[in-house]
Coordinates of C-alpha atoms and ligand atoms in Angstrom, one line a residue:
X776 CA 23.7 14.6 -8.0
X777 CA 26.5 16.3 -5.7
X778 CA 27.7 15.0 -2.0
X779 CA 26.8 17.1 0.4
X780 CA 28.2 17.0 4.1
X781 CA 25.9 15.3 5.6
X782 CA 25.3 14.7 9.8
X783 CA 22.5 14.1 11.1
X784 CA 19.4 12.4 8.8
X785 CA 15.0 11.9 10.3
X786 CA 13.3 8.7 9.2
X787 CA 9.2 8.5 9.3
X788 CA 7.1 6.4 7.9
X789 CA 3.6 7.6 6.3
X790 CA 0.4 6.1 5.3
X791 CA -1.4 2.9 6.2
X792 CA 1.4 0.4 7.9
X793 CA 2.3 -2.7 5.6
X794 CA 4.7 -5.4 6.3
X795 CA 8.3 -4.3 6.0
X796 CA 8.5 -1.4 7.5
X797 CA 10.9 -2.0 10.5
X798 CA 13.0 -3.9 8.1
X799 CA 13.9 -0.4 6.3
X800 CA 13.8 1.6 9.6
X801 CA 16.6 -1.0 10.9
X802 CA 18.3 -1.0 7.0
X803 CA 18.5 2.9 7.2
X804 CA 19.7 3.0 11.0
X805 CA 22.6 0.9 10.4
X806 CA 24.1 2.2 7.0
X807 CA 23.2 5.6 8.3
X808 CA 25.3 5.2 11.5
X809 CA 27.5 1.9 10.7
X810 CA 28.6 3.0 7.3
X811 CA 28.6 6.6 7.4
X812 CA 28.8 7.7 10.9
X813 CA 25.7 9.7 10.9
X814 CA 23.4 10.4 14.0
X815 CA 19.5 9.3 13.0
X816 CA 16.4 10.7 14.2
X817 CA 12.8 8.6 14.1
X818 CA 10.3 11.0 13.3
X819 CA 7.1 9.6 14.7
X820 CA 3.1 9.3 13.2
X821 CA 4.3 10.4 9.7
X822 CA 4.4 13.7 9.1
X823 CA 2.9 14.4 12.2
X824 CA 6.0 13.9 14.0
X825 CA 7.5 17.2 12.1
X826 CA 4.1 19.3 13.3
X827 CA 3.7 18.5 16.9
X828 CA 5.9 18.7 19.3
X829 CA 8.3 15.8 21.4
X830 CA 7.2 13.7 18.8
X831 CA 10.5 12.9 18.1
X832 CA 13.5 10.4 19.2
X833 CA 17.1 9.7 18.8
X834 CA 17.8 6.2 16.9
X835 CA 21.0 4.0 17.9
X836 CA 21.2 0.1 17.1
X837 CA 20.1 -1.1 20.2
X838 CA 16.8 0.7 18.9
X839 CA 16.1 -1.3 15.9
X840 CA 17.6 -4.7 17.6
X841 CA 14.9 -7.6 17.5
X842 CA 12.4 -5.2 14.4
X843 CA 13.3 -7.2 11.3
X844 CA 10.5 -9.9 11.9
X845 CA 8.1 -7.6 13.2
X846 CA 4.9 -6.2 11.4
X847 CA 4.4 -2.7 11.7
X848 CA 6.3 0.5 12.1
X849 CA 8.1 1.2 15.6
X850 CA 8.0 5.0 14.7
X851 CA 4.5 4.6 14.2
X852 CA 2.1 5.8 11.1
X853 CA -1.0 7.9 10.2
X854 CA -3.1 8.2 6.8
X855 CA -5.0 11.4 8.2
X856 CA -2.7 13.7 8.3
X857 CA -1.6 16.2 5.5
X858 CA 0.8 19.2 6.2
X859 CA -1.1 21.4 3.7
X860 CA -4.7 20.4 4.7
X861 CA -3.9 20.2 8.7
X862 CA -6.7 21.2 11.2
X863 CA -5.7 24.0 13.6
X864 CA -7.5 26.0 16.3
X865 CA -7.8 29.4 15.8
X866 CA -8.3 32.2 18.4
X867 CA -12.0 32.1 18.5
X868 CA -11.8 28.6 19.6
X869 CA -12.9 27.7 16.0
X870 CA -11.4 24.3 13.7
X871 CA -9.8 25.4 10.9
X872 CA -7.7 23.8 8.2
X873 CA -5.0 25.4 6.6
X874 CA -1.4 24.4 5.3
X875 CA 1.7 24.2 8.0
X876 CA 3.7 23.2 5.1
X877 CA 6.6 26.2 6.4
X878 CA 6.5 25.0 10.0
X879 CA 7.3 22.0 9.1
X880 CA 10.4 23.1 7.3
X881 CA 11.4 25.1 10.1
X882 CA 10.9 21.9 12.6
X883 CA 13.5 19.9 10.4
X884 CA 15.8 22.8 10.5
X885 CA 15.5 23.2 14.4
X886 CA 16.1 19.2 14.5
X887 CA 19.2 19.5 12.1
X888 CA 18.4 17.0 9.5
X889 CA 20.1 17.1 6.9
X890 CA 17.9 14.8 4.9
X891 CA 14.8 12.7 5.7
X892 CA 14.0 9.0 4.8
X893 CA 10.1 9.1 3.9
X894 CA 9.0 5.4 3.9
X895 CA 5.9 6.0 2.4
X896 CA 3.1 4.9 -0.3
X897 CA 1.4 7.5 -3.2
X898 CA 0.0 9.7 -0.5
X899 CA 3.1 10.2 1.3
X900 CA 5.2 10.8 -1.4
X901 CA 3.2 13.3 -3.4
X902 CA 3.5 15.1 0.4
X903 CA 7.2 14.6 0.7
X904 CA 7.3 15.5 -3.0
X905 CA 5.0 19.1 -2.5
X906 CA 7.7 19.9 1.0
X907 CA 11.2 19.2 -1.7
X908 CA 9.9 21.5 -3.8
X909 CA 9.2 24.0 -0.6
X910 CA 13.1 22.9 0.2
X911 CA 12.7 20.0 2.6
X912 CA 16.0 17.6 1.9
X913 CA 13.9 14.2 1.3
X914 CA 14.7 10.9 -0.7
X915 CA 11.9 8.4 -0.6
X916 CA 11.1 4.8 0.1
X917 CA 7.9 3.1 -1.9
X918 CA 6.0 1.1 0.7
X919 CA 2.3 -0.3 -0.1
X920 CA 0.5 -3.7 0.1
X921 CA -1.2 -2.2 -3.4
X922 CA 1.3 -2.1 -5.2
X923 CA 0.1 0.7 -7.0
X924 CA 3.8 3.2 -6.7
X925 CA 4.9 4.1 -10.0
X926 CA 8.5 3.6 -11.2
X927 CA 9.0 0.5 -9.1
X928 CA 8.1 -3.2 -10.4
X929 CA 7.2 -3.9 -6.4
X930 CA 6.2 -1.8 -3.5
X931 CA 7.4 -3.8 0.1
X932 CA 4.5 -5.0 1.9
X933 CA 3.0 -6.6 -1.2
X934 CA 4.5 -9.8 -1.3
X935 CA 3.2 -10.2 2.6
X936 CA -0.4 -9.0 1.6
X937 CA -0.4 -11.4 -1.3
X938 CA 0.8 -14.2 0.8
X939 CA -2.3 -13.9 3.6
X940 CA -4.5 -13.3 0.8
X941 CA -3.4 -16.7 -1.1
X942 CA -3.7 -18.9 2.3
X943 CA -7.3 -17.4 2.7
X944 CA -8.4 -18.6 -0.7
X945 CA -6.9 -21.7 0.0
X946 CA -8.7 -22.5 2.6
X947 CA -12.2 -21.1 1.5
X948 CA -11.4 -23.2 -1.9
X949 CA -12.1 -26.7 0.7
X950 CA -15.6 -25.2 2.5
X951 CA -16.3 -24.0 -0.5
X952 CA -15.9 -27.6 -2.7
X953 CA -17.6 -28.9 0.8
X954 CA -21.0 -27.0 0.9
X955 CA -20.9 -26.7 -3.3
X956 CA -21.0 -22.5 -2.2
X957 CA -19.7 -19.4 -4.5
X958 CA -17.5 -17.9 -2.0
X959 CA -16.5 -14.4 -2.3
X960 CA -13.1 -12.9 -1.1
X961 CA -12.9 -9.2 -0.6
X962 CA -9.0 -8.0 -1.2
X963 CA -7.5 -4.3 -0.6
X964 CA -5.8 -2.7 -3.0
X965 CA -7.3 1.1 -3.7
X966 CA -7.6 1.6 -7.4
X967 CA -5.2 -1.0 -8.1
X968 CA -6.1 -4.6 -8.8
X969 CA -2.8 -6.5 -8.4
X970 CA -3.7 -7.8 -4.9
X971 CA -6.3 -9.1 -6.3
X972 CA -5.1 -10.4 -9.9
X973 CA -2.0 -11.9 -8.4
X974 CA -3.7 -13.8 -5.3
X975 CA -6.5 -14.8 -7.4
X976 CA -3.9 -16.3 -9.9
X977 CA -2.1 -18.0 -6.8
X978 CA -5.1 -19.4 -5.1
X979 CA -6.7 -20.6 -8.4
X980 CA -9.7 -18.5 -8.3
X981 CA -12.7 -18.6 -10.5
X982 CA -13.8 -15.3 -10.8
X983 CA -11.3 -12.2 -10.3
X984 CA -13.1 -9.0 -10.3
X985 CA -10.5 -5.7 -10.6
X986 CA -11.2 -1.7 -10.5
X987 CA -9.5 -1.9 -14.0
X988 CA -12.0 -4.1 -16.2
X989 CA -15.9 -3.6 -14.8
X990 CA -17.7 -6.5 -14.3
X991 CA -21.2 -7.4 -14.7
X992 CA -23.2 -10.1 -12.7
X993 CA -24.6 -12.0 -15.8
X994 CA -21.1 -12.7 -16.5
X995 CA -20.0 -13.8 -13.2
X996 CA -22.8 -16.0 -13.2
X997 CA -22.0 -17.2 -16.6
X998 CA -18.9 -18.5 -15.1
X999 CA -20.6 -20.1 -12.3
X1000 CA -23.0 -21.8 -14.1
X1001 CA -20.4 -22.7 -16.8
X1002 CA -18.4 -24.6 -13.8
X1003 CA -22.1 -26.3 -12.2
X1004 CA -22.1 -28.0 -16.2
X1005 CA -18.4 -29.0 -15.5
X1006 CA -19.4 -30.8 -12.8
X1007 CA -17.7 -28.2 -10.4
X1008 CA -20.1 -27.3 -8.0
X1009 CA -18.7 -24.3 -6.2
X1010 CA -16.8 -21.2 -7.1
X1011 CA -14.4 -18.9 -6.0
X1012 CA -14.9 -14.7 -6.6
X1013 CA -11.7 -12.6 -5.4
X1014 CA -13.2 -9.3 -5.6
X1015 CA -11.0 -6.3 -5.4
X1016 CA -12.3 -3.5 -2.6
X1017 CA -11.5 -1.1 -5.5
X1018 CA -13.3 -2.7 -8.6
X1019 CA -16.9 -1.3 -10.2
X1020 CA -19.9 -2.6 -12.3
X1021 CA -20.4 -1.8 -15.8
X1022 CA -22.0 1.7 -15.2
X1023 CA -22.2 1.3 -12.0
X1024 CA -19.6 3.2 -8.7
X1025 CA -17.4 2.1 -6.1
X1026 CA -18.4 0.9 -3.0
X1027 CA -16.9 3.0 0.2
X1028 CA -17.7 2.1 4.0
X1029 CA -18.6 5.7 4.7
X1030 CA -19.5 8.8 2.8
X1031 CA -17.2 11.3 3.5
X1032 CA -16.7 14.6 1.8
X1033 CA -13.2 14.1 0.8
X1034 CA -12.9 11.6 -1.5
X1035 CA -9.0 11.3 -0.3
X1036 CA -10.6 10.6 2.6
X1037 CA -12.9 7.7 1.7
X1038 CA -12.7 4.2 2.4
X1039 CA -13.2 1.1 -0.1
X1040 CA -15.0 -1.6 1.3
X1041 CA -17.9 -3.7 0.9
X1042 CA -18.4 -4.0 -2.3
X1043 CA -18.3 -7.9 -1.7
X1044 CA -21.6 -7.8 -0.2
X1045 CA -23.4 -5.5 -3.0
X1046 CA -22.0 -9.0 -5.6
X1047 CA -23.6 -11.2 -2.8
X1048 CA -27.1 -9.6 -2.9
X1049 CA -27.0 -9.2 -6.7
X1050 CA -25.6 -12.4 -7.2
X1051 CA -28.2 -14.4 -5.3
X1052 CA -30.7 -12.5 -7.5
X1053 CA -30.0 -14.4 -10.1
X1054 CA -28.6 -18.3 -8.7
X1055 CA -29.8 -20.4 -6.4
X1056 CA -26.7 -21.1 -5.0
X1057 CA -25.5 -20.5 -1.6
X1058 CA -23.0 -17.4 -1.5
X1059 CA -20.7 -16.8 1.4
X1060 CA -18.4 -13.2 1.6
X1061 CA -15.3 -12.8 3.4
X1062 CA -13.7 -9.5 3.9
X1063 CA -9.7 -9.9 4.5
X1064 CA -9.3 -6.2 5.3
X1065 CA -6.7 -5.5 7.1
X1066 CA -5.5 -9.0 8.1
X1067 CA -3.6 -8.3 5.1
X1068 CA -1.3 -5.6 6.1
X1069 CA -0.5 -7.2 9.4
X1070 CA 1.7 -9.7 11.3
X1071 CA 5.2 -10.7 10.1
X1072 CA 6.8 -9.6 6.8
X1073 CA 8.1 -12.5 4.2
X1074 CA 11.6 -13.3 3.7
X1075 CA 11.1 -11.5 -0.1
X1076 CA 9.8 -8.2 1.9
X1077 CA 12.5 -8.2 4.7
X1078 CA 15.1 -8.3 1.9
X1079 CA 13.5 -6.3 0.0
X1080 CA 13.0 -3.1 2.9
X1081 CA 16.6 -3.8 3.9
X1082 CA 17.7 -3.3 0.4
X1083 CA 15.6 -0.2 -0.4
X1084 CA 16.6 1.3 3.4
X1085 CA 20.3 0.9 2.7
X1086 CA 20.1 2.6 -0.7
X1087 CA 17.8 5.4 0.5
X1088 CA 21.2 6.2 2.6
X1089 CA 23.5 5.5 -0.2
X1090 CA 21.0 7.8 -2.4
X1091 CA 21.6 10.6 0.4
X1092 CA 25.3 10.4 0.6
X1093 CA 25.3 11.0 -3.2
X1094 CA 23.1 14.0 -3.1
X1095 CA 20.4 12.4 -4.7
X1096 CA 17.8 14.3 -2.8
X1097 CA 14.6 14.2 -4.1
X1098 CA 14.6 10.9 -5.6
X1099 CA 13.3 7.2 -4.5
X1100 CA 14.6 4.7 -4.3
X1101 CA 13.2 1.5 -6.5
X1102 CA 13.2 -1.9 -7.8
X1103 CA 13.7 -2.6 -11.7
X1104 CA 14.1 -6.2 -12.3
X1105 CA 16.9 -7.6 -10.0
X1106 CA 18.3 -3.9 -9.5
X1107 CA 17.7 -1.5 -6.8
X1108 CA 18.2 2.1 -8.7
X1109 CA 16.3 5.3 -8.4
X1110 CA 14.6 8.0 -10.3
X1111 CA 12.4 11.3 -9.0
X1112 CA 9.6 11.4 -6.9
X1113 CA 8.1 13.7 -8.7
X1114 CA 8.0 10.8 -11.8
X1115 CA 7.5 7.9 -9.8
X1116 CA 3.9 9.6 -8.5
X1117 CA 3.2 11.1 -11.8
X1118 CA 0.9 8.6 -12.3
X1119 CA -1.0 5.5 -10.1
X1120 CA 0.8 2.2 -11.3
X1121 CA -2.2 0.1 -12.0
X1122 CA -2.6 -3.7 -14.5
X1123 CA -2.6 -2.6 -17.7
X1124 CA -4.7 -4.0 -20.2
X1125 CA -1.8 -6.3 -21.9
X1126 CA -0.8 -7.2 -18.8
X1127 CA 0.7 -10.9 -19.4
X1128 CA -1.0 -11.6 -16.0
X1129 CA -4.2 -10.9 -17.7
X1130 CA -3.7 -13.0 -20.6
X1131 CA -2.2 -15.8 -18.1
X1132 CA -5.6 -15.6 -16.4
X1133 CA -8.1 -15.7 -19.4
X1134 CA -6.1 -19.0 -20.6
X1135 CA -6.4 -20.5 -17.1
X1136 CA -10.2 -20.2 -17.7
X1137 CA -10.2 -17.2 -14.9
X1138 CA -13.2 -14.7 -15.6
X1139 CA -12.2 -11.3 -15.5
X1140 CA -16.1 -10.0 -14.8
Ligands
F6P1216 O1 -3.2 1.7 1.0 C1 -3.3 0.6 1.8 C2 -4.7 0.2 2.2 O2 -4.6 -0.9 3.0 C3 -5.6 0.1 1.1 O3 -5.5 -1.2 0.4 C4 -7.0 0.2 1.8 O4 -7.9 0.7 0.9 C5 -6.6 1.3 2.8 O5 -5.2 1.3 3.0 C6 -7.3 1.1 4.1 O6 -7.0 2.2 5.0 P1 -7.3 2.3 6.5 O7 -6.1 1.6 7.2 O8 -7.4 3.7 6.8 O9 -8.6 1.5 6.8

């Protein structure tokens, strides 16, 4: 890595919105100009912000006074919009989509950044990554409530997911023990089951059911039934919106022709039906959707944004363009996009949280 002169540096933030986010927006602004001396522009909407115009706005502290607790991103976020796949209007009035990749290259050049903070999750980066090859100064920031970043133990925003998804199974675990139902709690988390594996752990759930290890319904029933003998006359299901049956697909809200482009969701209900196929026991569904990427960050995620904002800052004034910024055990270090996406971070089958699972009497589907 070599220092560069460095004045003026963009933040955005891409993808779906998690808990955090304003906490590394504020971490950034305030090495960036406190520490360094450096001017900082907010890029708004992602990468949007570099395509359209006046979508852009100068950053000082008396911008980022008062964020810390707040959910969401002040600069604002999309998880529809990719610089090579963008739709544009050609002459003859028709849609088309084609890449503005070089535009928006030459938009951070006319805005004089000399590097740009992407605060973003697997689809973000692999963007940010395609645009450093193309020469765009970037060091990243992994942000997701799934957890699912590579080269990072945790993503921010997971810790506050985890924490709404834990007080909803709590408090499904008493109706549920009241009306002797099997209650079913639908979790985010993409292709990635550690939402679900880690809140089911937490709330003491019955049945966990992740896109990594396909489930069947005889064996969720199995469990039930198992727990009726026991004398325990209701059950709890987390069901991850990513997981599949034996055999069987995922379940999205819409069909789309982009699979990028789909949304997970629902499958909860497809268990339900099936499920009451086969027991006469009352079954219940909640969907947590995106309750669980809302309201106020945890302390662990504050600290954890501020920590990753300040070194995304550091990491620029080092010349460590290209990179991302990461947590490995207690330490904050950083390694290259281009590894960290390489491949989706997802519970591996010797996952101690697996095996920690299986001896609490947890079914795994
Ligand atoms: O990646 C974060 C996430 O919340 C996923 O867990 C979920 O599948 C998806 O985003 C939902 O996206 P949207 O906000 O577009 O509904």
């Amino acid at each position: 890595m070599s220092e560069r002169q460095i004045h003026r540096i963009g933040v955005l933030t891409g993808g779906g919105d998690c808990p955090g986010l304003n906490a590394v927006i504020r971490a950034v602004v305030k090495t960036a100009i406190g520490h360094y001396g450096w001017e900082v522009i907010g890029i708004k909407d992602g990468f949007e912000g570099l395509i359209l115009p006046d979508k852009t706005v100068e950053l000082g502290f008396s911008s980022v006074r008062g964020i810390l607790p707040l959910g969401g991103t002040i600069l604002g976020t999309t998880n529809r919009v990719n610089p090579f796949d963008y739709p544009v209007v050609d002459e003859d009035g028709h849609e088309t989509r084609r890449s503005v990749a070089t535009e928006v290259l030459e938009r951070a050049g006319d805005l004089g950044l000399d590097a740009i903070v992407v605060i973003g999750g697997d689809g973000s980066l692999h963007i940010a990554q395609r645009l450093h090859e193309m020469g765009l100064p970037v060091v990243g920031v992994p942000k997701t409530i799934d957890n699912d970043v590579g080269g990072t133990d945790l993503t921010f925003g997971f810790d506050t997911a985890l924490d709404v998804a834990t007080q909803a199974i709590d408090r499904l675990h008493t109706t549920a023990e009241s009306h002797h139902r099997i209650m079913l709690v639908e979790v985010m988390g993409r292709n990635a089951g550690w939402l679900a594996l880690h809140s089911g752990l937490a709330g003491g759930a019955d049945v966990i059911l992740l896109p990594e290890i396909p489930f069947s319904i005889q064996r969720i029933d199995e469990k039930v039934e198992e727990r009726d003998r026991q004398g325990r006359l209701f059950s709890i299901v987390v069901v991850a919106e990513g997981a599949r049956p034996e055999g069987g697909q995922q379940v999205f809200q819409e069909q789309r022709a982009s699979l990028a482009a789909r949304r997970l969701g629902g499958l909860s209900y497809v268990v339900a039906e099936q499920l009451a196929a086969v027991t006469d026991k009352e079954i219940r569904v909640t969907v947590l959707g995106h309750l669980q990427r809302g309201g106020s960050p945890t302390s662990f995620d504050r600290i954890l944004g501020t920590r990753f904002g300040a070194a995304a800052v550091d990491l620029i004034a080092r010349g460590g363009l290209g990179r991302m910024v990461a947590l490995r055990g207690e330490e904050i270090e950083h390694l290259p996009i281009a590894d960290a996406i390489a491949e989706l971070k997802t519970v591996p089958p010797d996952s101690d949280l697996l095996h920690a699972a299986r001896c609490m009497g947890i079914s795994l589907g």
